[in-house]
Steps between C-alpha positions, in 0.01 A plus 500: 500500500536128573730369770862447395477743207652845541458790264810655340663785690482822302806717442342768718455268796849353462656834596260567784231702327148362511334469163228736623765769552568527128254711304393420143724773355794439733809285477793389715839640403814348652796738531822319593671323663757567228432859406745789452303735725410286803830584679557138588325169453143617565174388341201732488160368394258763380130492428466751219207668332655619177799712605374551857609286793208395719692272739865414551659218694878470555653152521827479691728218612710441188818606686429333833831372645404410859707785646333496841540122533864512394568749781412234758781275372797739496659708774419869549786636283420235236159658440650820357580365150139380478370848588696643206285293268164640613501837324790428268495858368564645849696235690678745733167595657399137552807399698491824697147430626592148608821614670304764695254234619765256625705780656188601690459140614866482611503854648791599272551855378759548222741791518407842351759435229320181392158663520614789280632262234170312515311824434721581201457153352125498565450833325725407209288186468181709512623711210608192302166329568296804400713536185374155398143575611467835324703398197306179431174683570576747224599214271171320577319804364721546194784729617833321450764775537439581873556132578848516347586817691389355833675167442818699433483646852401167654811340351718753680337411832542129431867565423538650849324200657726261310806701600394478865381141540565322171139461386268696273158353576494272808740648754494316837625837631302589813606252765356455847686762705698643211600472134681246285753759375612850589476762226813524283729800467347750260144390583392843624632675189330249268164541678525879486557481124194277455281734706628812322436355154156377601399845628643696206439267208275199555218654703443796261518257205240276662258784563547637149479172311236309695327668794411816309413319180139564399444146372633350825275731705193406295576128544541518880344808663139375504561127519515262796381746762551374857330721757657573835239285673551206262880517537475491879237224507717273283811586703690641205840637598793680344447697176165326441367650825672836467370530144151523654605800709593324827835634625607189688861383486659266757825693476310790657234321704720227652862598424770234486873511412505865610255628237380755756830684443436567131295771338274385217144549382232233462358540146128443454264498203361839413236421239652765279373357170191315617345327802724444801636146525535428129770301323675829430511589870652167602767535233559865592568406862773258389658768282515753783615234747811448289590865545437478876716185520782688331457768765524242781810343343679836490432554871604144587828536309576817697423312819711199398809716447470639854442169677774289646556198279418176682511132413174429318497147647587584859145431623428204273433207737710188447191293566156657491279317748233735639309427817143379458286782365348663197547831327350699213707762323432691182682740274413735215608298198471653150158338453363569847503364853689172505435316827674200655345297780767275654437240772780338703437193717820552701637153430633516144719714278225489238195727509186322614294717263562781252202677348525781246245774441532601135398850381457360147255237625275762661517710184379209287221431749344831391551435128160342435323802651695764308488310168120506470382728224836577340595429140695184419799710390493682835552174690865531391518852644339380823738207557803718433379774735485254791863399429469143620777240504365147493791347686390695806132420451553124465801472738 
């Protein structure tokens, strides 16, 4: 080729594939970024051989909002509304993790009353988040009715959140050292009604309509198998790790907010309908976790009624200015271990650095490995089984 003349860039090379990577009978299929089953603005590029996927490459960044850079320009309490917008389906867990990190940096320990309310809210959020995850997963595969049933229960939880703090999606509820609002009168009774109905009505309906459905089992039980070794090597956490048979939960391994005082099981995948670590197992873990969260809430409500009521803002600092230092704290969010690394330079009321470790990001890092060899239609089942939220991935 003569100097100054360049050959046209092929469509394969424009997305990162080399032309030699594409076989004569293969093609590139782009799935997303606007797609009803990508659970956010995600683009997946597939090299396909007929209906089989030979390679898969996720493209992220469509929701990037410079969260970590914004944190350097607001004070410590001002970061909390930004944390709500990471995993926008489970905002209570996001702000809790950040509050725990800064409290560790400031050597503040909230009262048992505040910690018990935090546990109740975190587990209500876990149920609400899993209602969305399991319900939309069933809808991805063609089952619409379970989605409606689970959204019905989620609405009741959101009503309680709105009643408590005035918001239904982005709460700004967990403050450094405390909470934005105390629980209202009648809160305990309302939560008990939600838990009782979930145990007696929703959970049996879910198992009957979706989890035990033969079509659903056939679509998920032998698809997207993640071995124990692969899950650990890619640092999967939460239900994605436990679905591969690893019984690791931060609420047990590194308790916070008094979780050591509650009795609950850590559900793991059992491989009951196929290989261990399949899409079915990851979804099954979320289903059982909802029942365990209801169990924790019942114990926490009993505990709350016995505790002396304290001011939920009594330990909230008027001006958060930590001494120079750094801290890493993590919590068991609905989608896995959510970690916050916070650096203070000791001279400003703004954080010097805030870094977030996203469980959804690590899950997507393993996607290309698990997607090889599956059918194109099963890519939908695989994405849904990882239960990713792109706001947390892109942050």
